[in-house]
């Protein structure tokens, strides 16, 4: 359903080469699949989400590569064609999405604006649909008469998810949708989202720095580091069968609630500066298993049993240096 091919995004800088935030990313998301995209802040995961939704400002970024939704390349469409596709095929919920509502309009009217622009429905039909959607995100349908400030943060984020679903899109991209909320509200929203996804069978790209949260809801997890996908695996296998040293390090920072004992370890060092040209594996300076080849040759994402991984450990027979 979604195919991302060799996608790169560079934020242009006044001086110098710019920031290569996404660097040659390839992946696919089939129909009705819940995919999590995780990584440390600054790894390019939000930029990747924005690039897939074709939401980046072309005056400030250079986007290369292809994003195909049902075979249609979003980067070949005119602004009008793209607008027609937004909401109806692909919609986005942002971290600040709860603040994306117009403060002076009742929720009902904001839903209707989106519906009117894309579908010919009577007022009664629209009202019925809004009530159904609000109920689906576990809100009282009466909140459609409210102004955004009358809702709590969690309620607004539920309403933002309902709005994203108003035209039954095939793909919903959520960028840290619950980060600003407390943990209990976070959990209830992602659980609700996962149930909705099962029922309505849309696909989800859930962007988050919180591996624990992603593991609770995603069917598949993609791990991003320095602008690239370094591992892609079914979520139920990643805890026990992670391959990439970075994925293993991320798991070391995650307290598995089902484990009897957990010892947490951080990841020493910092991610590389994406303004610089990167040689070899970008994780090499922080990797405890690096080999000589890691310093010079960039590993490519290659299929492995149950997923794919970009690491020389699985393509070269060299013994780790230490
Ligand atoms: Fe570590 Fe080398 Fe694998 Fe990179 S390619 S993660 S440096 S072992
Ligand atoms: Mg982000």
XYZ file of C-alpha atoms in Angstrom, residues 52-231:
180
model
C 5.953 10.504 3.588
C 2.994 12.825 4.074
C 4.606 15.281 1.602
C 4.319 17.981 4.263
C 7.845 19.382 4.118
C 8.343 22.916 2.891
C 10.136 22.623 -0.432
C 11.771 25.997 0.039
C 13.693 24.702 3.032
C 14.241 21.054 2.178
C 15.392 18.933 -0.651
C 13.467 15.678 -0.888
C 14.739 12.929 -3.176
C 13.259 9.525 -3.853
C 9.724 8.213 -4.080
C 6.712 7.816 -1.830
C 4.061 5.675 -3.491
C 0.604 5.307 -2.058
C -1.304 2.601 -3.921
C 1.200 3.023 -6.735
C 0.808 6.816 -7.004
C 3.980 8.823 -6.365
C 3.071 11.710 -4.052
C 6.034 13.704 -5.315
C 4.702 13.613 -8.873
C 1.320 15.113 -7.937
C 0.179 18.710 -8.336
C -0.734 20.614 -5.145
C -4.443 20.098 -5.943
C -4.046 16.377 -6.476
C -2.102 16.150 -3.240
C -4.789 18.067 -1.376
C -7.452 15.692 -2.699
C -5.454 12.772 -1.387
C -4.825 14.175 2.091
C -7.381 13.109 4.689
C -9.010 10.719 2.208
C -6.033 8.417 1.694
C -3.483 9.639 4.165
C -3.807 11.706 7.301
C -1.447 12.903 9.987
C -1.709 13.395 13.743
C 1.062 15.415 15.340
C 2.382 15.716 18.870
C 0.944 19.207 19.036
C -2.039 17.907 17.078
C -4.234 18.685 19.978
C -3.343 22.323 19.451
C -4.045 22.067 15.740
C -7.720 22.791 16.274
C -8.900 26.300 15.571
C -9.604 27.747 19.054
C -12.618 29.802 17.968
C -14.564 27.073 16.151
C -16.638 24.337 17.719
C -15.177 20.876 16.998
C -18.201 19.995 14.909
C -17.431 22.751 12.411
C -13.806 21.708 12.108
C -14.871 18.160 11.255
C -17.420 19.502 8.787
C -14.829 21.677 7.054
C -12.753 18.609 6.245
C -15.806 16.605 5.178
C -17.202 19.376 2.964
C -13.918 19.764 1.140
C -13.866 16.094 0.161
C -17.304 14.513 0.264
C -20.842 15.503 -0.559
C -22.821 14.776 2.579
C -25.886 16.416 4.073
C -25.559 18.188 7.412
C -27.442 15.372 9.141
C -25.139 12.767 7.604
C -22.082 14.725 8.679
C -23.374 15.108 12.233
C -24.083 11.389 12.424
C -20.607 10.558 11.155
C -18.930 12.927 13.651
C -20.914 11.356 16.508
C -19.818 7.867 15.381
C -16.186 8.910 15.163
C -16.163 10.588 18.562
C -17.751 7.484 20.069
C -15.096 5.376 18.332
C -12.344 7.326 20.108
C -14.263 6.917 23.373
C -15.479 10.503 23.624
C -19.029 11.575 24.362
C -20.476 12.636 20.969
C -21.784 15.749 22.733
C -18.221 17.168 22.724
C -18.727 18.052 19.064
C -20.492 21.154 20.373
C -17.444 22.130 22.466
C -14.637 24.530 21.737
C -11.149 23.005 21.889
C -10.244 24.774 25.163
C -13.123 22.995 26.890
C -11.387 19.647 26.386
C -8.438 18.170 28.314
C -5.191 17.377 26.443
C -6.087 13.694 26.228
C -9.592 14.471 24.928
C -8.185 16.838 22.314
C -5.732 14.196 21.136
C -8.581 11.666 20.865
C -10.545 14.247 18.867
C -7.486 14.819 16.632
C -7.372 11.058 15.955
C -11.103 11.063 15.171
C -10.545 13.956 12.763
C -7.721 12.057 11.065
C -10.146 9.181 10.451
C -13.023 11.277 9.201
C -12.592 10.299 5.539
C -11.481 6.724 6.221
C -7.850 7.071 5.080
C -5.735 4.047 4.209
C -2.748 5.313 6.169
C -2.505 7.406 9.337
C 0.876 8.801 10.352
C 1.129 9.709 14.024
C 4.180 11.643 15.206
C 4.679 11.320 18.978
C 0.915 11.693 19.382
C 0.870 11.094 23.133
C 4.214 12.495 24.259
C 2.711 15.569 25.919
C 0.229 13.479 27.920
C 0.608 11.658 31.206
C 1.445 7.966 31.115
C -2.027 6.671 31.997
C -3.706 8.793 29.311
C -0.939 7.791 26.852
C -1.605 4.103 27.399
C -5.360 4.448 27.064
C -5.003 6.402 23.806
C -2.594 3.953 22.162
C -4.758 1.005 23.239
C -7.792 2.730 21.755
C -5.820 3.455 18.577
C -4.741 -0.138 18.224
C -8.316 -1.390 18.694
C -9.577 1.096 16.096
C -6.871 0.020 13.673
C -7.915 -3.613 14.071
C -11.544 -2.777 13.519
C -11.239 -0.262 10.668
C -8.174 -1.891 9.086
C -6.218 1.232 8.122
C -2.435 1.196 8.330
C -0.505 3.165 10.908
C 2.997 4.604 10.977
C 3.499 5.420 14.657
C 6.563 7.595 15.199
C 7.878 7.591 18.761
C 11.030 7.743 20.857
C 9.289 5.429 23.335
C 10.157 1.846 22.417
C 8.048 0.491 25.289
C 4.939 2.241 23.998
C 5.599 1.111 20.427
C 6.108 -2.493 21.490
C 2.697 -2.489 23.123
C 0.806 -1.658 19.961
C 2.860 -2.160 16.803
C 2.957 -5.331 14.730
C 6.254 -4.320 13.228
C 9.032 -2.061 14.494
C 11.480 -0.094 12.401
C 14.487 1.281 14.237
C 16.036 4.449 12.879
C 19.519 5.778 13.495
C 21.236 8.775 11.897
C 18.648 9.120 9.157
C 18.511 5.456 8.184
C 16.464 2.388 9.057
C 18.903 0.023 10.771
C 16.495 -2.761 11.711
